[in-house]
PDB file of N, CA and C in Angstrom:
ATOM      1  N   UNK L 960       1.764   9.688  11.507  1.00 89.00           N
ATOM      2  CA  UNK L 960       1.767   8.432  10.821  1.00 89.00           C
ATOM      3  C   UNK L 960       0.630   8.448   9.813  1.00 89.00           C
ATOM      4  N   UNK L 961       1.065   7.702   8.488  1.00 92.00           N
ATOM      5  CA  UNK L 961      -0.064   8.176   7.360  1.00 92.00           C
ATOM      6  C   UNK L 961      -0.221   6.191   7.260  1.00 92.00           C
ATOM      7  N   UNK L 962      -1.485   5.951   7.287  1.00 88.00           N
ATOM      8  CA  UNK L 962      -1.732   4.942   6.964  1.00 88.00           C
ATOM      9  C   UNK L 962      -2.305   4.632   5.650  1.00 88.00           C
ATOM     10  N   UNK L 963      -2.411   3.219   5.191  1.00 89.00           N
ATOM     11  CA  UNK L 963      -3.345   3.071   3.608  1.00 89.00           C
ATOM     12  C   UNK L 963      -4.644   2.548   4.011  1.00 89.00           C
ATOM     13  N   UNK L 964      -5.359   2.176   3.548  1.00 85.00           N
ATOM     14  CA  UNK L 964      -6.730   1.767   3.895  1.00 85.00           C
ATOM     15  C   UNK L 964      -6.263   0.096   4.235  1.00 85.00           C
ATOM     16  N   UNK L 965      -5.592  -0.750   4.530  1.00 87.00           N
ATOM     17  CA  UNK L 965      -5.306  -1.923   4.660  1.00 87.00           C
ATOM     18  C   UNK L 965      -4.517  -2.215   5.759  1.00 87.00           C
ATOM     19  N   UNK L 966      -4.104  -0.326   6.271  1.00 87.00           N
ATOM     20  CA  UNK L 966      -3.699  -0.583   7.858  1.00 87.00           C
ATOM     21  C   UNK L 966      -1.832  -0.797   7.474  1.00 87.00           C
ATOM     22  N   UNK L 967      -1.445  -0.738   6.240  1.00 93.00           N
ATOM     23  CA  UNK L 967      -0.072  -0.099   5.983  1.00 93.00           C
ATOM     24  C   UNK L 967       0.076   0.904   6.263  1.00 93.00           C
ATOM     25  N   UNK L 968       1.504   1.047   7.154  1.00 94.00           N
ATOM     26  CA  UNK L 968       2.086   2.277   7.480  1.00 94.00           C
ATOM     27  C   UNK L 968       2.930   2.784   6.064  1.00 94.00           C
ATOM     28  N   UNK L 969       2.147   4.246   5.475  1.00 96.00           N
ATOM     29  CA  UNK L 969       3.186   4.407   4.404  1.00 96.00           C
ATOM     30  C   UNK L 969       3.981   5.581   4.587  1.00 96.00           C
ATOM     31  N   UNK L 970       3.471   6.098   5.825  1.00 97.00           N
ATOM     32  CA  UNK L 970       4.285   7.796   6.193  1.00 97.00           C
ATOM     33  C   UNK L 970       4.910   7.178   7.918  1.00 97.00           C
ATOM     34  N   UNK L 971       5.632   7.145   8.584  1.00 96.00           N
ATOM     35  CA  UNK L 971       6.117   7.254   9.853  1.00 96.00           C
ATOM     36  C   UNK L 971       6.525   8.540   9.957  1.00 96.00           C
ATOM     37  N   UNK L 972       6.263   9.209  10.878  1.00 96.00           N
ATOM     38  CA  UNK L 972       7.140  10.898  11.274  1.00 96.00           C
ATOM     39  C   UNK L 972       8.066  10.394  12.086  1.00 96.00           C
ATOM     40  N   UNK L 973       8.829  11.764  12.616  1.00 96.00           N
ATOM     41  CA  UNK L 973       9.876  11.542  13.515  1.00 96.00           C
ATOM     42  C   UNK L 973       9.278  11.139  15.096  1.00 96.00           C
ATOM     43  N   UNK L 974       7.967  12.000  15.176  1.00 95.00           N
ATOM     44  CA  UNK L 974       7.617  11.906  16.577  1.00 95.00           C
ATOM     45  C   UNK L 974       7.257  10.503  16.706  1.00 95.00           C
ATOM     46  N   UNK L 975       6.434   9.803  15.893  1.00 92.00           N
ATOM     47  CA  UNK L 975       5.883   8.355  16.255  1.00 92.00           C
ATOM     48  C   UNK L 975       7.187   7.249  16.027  1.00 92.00           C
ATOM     49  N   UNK L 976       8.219   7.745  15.760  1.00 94.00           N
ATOM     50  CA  UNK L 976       8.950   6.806  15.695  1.00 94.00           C
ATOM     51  C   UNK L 976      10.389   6.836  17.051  1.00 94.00           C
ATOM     52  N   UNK L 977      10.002   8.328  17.472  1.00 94.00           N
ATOM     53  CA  UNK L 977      10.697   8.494  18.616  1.00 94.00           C
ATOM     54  C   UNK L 977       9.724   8.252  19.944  1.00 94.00           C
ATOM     55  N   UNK L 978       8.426   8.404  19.923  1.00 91.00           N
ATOM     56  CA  UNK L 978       7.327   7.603  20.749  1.00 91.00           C
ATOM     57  C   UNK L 978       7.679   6.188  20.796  1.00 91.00           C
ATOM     58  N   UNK L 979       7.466   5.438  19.715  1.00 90.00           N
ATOM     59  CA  UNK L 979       7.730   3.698  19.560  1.00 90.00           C
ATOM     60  C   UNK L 979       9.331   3.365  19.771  1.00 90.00           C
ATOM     61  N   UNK L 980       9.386   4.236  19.951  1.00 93.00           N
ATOM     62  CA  UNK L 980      11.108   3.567  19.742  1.00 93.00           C
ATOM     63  C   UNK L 980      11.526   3.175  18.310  1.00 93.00           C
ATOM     64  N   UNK L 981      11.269   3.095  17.092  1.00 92.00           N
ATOM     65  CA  UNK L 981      11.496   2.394  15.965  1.00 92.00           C
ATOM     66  C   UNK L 981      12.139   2.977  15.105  1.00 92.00           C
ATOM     67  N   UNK L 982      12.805   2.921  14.345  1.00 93.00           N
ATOM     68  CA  UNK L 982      12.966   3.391  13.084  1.00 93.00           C
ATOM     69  C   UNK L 982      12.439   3.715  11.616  1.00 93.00           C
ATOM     70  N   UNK L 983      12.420   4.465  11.133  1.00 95.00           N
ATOM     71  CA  UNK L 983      11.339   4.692   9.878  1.00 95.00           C
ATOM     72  C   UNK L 983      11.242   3.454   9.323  1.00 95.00           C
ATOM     73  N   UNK L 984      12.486   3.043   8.856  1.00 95.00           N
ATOM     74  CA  UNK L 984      12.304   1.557   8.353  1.00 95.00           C
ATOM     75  C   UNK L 984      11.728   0.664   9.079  1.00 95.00           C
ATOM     76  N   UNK L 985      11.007   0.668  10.359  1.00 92.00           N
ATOM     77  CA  UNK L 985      10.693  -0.557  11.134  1.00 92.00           C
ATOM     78  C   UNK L 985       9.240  -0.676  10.927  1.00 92.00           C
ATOM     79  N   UNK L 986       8.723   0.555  10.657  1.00 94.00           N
ATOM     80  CA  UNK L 986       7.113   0.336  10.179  1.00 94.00           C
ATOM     81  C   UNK L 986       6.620   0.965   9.007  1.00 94.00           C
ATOM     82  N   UNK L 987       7.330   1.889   8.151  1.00 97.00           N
ATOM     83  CA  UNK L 987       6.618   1.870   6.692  1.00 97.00           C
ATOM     84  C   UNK L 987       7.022   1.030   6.084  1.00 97.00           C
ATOM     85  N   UNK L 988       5.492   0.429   5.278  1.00 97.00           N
ATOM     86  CA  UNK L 988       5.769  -0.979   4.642  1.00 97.00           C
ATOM     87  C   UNK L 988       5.008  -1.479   5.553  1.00 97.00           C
ATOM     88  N   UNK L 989       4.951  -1.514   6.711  1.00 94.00           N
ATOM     89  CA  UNK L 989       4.552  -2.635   7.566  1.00 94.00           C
ATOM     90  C   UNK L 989       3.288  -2.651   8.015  1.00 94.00           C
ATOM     91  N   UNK L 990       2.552  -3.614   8.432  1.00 90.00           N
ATOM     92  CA  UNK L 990       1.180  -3.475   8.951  1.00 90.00           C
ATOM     93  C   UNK L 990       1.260  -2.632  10.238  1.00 90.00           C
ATOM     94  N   UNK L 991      -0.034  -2.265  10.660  1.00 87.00           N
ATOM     95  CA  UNK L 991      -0.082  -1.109  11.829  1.00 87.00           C
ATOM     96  C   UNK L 991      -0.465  -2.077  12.753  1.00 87.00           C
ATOM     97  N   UNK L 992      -1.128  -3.279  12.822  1.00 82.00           N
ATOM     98  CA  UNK L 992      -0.834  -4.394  14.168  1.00 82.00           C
ATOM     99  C   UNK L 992       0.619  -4.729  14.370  1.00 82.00           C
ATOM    100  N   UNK L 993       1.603  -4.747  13.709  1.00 84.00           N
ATOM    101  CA  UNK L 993       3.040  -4.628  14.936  1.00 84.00           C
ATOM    102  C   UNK L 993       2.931  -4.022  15.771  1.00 84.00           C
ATOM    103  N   UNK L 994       2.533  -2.940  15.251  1.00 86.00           N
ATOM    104  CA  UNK L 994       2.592  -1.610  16.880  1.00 86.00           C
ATOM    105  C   UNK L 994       1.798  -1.779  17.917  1.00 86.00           C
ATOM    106  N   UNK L 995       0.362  -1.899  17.034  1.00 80.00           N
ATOM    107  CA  UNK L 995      -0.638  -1.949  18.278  1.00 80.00           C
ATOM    108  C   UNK L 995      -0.885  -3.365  18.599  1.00 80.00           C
ATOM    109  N   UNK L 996      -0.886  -3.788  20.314  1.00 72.00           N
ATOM    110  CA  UNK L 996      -1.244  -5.046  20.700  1.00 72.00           C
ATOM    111  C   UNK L 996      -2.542  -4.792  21.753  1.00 72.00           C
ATOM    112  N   UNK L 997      -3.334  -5.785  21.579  1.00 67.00           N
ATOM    113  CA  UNK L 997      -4.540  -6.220  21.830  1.00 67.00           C
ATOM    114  C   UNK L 997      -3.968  -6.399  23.675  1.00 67.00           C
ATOM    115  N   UNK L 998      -5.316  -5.603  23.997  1.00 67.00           N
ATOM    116  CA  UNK L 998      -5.345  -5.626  25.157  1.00 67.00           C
ATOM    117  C   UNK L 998      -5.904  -6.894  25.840  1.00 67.00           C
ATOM    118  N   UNK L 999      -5.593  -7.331  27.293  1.00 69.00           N
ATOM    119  CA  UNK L 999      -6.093  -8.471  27.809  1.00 69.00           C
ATOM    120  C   UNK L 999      -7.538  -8.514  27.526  1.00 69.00           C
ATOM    121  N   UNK L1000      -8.164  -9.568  26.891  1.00 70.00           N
ATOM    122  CA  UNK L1000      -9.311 -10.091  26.861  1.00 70.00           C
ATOM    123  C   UNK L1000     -10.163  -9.592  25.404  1.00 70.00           C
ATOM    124  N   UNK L1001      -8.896  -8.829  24.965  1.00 67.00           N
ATOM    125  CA  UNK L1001      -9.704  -7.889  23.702  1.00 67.00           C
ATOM    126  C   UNK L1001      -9.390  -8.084  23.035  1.00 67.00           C
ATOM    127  N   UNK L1002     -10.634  -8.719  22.213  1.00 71.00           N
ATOM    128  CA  UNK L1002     -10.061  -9.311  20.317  1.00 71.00           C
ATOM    129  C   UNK L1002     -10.696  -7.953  19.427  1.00 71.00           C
ATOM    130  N   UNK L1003      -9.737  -7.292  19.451  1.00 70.00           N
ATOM    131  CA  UNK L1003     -10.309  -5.976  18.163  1.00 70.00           C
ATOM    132  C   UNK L1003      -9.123  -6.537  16.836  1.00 70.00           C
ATOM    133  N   UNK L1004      -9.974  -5.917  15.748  1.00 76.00           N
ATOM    134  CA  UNK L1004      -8.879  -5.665  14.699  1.00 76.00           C
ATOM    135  C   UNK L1004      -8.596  -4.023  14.489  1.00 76.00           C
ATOM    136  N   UNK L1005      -7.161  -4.070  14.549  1.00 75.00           N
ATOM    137  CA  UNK L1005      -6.761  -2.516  15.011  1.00 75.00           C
ATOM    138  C   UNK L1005      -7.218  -1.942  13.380  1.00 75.00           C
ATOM    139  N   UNK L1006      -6.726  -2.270  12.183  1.00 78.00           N
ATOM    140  CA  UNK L1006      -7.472  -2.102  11.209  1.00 78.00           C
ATOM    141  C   UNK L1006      -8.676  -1.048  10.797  1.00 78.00           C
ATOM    142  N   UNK L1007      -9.927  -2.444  10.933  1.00 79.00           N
ATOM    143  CA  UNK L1007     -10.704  -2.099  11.046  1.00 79.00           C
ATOM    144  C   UNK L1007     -11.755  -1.154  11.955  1.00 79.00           C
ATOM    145  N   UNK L1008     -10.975  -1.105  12.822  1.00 77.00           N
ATOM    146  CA  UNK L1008     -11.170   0.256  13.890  1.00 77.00           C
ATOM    147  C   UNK L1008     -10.523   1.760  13.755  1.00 77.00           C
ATOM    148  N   UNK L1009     -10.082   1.695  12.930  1.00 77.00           N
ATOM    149  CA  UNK L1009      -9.369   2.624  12.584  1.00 77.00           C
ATOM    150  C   UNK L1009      -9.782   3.140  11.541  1.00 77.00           C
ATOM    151  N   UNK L1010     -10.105   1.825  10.387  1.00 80.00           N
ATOM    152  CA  UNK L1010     -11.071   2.605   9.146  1.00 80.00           C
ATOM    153  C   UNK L1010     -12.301   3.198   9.163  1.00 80.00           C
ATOM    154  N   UNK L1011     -13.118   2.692  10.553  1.00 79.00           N
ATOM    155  CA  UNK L1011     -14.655   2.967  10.930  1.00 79.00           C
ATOM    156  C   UNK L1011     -14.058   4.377  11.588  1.00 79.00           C
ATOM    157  N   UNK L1012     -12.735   4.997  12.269  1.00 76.00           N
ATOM    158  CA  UNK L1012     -13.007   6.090  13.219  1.00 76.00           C
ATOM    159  C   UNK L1012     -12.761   7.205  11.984  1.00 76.00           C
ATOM    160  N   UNK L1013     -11.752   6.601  11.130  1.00 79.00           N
ATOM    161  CA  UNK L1013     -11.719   7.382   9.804  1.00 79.00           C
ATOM    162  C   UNK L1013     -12.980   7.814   8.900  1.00 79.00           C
ATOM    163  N   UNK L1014     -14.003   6.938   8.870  1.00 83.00           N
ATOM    164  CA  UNK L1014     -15.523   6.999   7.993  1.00 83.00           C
ATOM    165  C   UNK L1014     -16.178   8.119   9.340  1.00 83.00           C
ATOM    166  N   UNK L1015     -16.150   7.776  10.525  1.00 82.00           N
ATOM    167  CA  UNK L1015     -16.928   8.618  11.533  1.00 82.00           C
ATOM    168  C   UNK L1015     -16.515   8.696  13.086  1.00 82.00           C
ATOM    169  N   UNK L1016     -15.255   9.691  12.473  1.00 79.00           N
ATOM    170  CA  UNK L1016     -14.555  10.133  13.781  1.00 79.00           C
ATOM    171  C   UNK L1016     -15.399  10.512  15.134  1.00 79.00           C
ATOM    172  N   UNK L1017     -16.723  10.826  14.945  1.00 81.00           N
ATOM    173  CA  UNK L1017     -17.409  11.170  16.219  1.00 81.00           C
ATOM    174  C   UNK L1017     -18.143  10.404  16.753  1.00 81.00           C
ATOM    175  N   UNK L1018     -18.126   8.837  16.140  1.00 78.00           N
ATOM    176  CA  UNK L1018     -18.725   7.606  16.930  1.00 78.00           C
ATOM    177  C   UNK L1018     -18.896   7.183  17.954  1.00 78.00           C
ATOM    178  N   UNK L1019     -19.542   7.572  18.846  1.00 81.00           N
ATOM    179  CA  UNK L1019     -19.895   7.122  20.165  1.00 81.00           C
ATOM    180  C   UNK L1019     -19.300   5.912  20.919  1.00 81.00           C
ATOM    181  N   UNK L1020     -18.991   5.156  19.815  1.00 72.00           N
ATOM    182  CA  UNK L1020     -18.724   3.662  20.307  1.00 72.00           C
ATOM    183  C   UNK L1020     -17.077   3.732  20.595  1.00 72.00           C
ATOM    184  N   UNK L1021     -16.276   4.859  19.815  1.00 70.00           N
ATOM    185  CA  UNK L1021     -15.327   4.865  19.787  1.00 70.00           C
ATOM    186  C   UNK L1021     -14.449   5.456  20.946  1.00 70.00           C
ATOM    187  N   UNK L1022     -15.199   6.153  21.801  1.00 74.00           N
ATOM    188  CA  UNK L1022     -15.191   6.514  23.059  1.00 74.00           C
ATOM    189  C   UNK L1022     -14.669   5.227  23.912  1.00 74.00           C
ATOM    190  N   UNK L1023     -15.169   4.486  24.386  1.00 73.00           N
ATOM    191  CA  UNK L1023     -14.852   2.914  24.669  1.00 73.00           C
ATOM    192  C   UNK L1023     -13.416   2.317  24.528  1.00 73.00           C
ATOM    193  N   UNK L1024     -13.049   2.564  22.901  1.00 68.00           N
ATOM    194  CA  UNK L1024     -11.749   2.043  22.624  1.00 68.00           C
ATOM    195  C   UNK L1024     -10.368   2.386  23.051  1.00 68.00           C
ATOM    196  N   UNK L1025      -9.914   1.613  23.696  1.00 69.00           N
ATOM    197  CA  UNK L1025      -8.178   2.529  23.697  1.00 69.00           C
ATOM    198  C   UNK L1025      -6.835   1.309  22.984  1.00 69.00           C
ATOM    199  N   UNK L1026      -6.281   1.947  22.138  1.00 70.00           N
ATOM    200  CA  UNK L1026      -5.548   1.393  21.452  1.00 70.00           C
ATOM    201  C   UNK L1026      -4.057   1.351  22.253  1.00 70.00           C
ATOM    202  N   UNK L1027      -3.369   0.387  22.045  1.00 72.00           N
ATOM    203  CA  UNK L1027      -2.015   0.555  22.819  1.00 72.00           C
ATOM    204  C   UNK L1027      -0.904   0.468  21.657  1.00 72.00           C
ATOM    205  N   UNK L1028       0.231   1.099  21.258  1.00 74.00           N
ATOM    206  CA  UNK L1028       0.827   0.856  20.579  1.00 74.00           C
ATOM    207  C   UNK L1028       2.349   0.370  21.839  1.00 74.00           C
ATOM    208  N   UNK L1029       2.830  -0.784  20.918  1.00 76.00           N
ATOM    209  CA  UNK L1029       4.323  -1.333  21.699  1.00 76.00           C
ATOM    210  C   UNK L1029       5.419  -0.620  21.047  1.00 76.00           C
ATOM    211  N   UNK L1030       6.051  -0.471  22.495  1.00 81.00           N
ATOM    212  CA  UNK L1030       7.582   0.218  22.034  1.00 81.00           C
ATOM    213  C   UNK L1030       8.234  -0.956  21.822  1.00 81.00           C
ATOM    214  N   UNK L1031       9.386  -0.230  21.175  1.00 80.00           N
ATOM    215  CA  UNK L1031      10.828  -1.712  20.676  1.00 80.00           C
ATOM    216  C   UNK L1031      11.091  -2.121  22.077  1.00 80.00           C
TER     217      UNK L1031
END
């Protein structure tokens, strides 16, 4: 999956779309919070967590995080 800096999906592959269940058309174009939902009690912006692991993939803090993406 190729994202834009705004957390648009502009590439879907076959594997993440046979992972999600979705269709190419169901998330390029689309924001990357459809997929991912916020875990109980956890207000992240999937976003912006994603642009910080992109600036510094070896962030300590990022260890901590686990992202969930929803199937259809």
């Amino acid at each position: 999956m190729v994202l834009a800096p705004d957390g648009i999906v502009r590439y879907a592959n076959a594997a993440v779309c046979e992972l999600l269940g979705h269709d190419r058309s169901d998330l390029e174009g689309h924001g990357i919070a459809n997929v991912l939902v916020a875990q109980s009690g956890q207000r992240i912006d999937p976003v912006a967590w994603l642009a910080r692991w992109a600036e510094e993939p070896a962030s300590p803090q990022l260890r901590y995080l686990t992202l969930t993406g929803q199937t259809r």
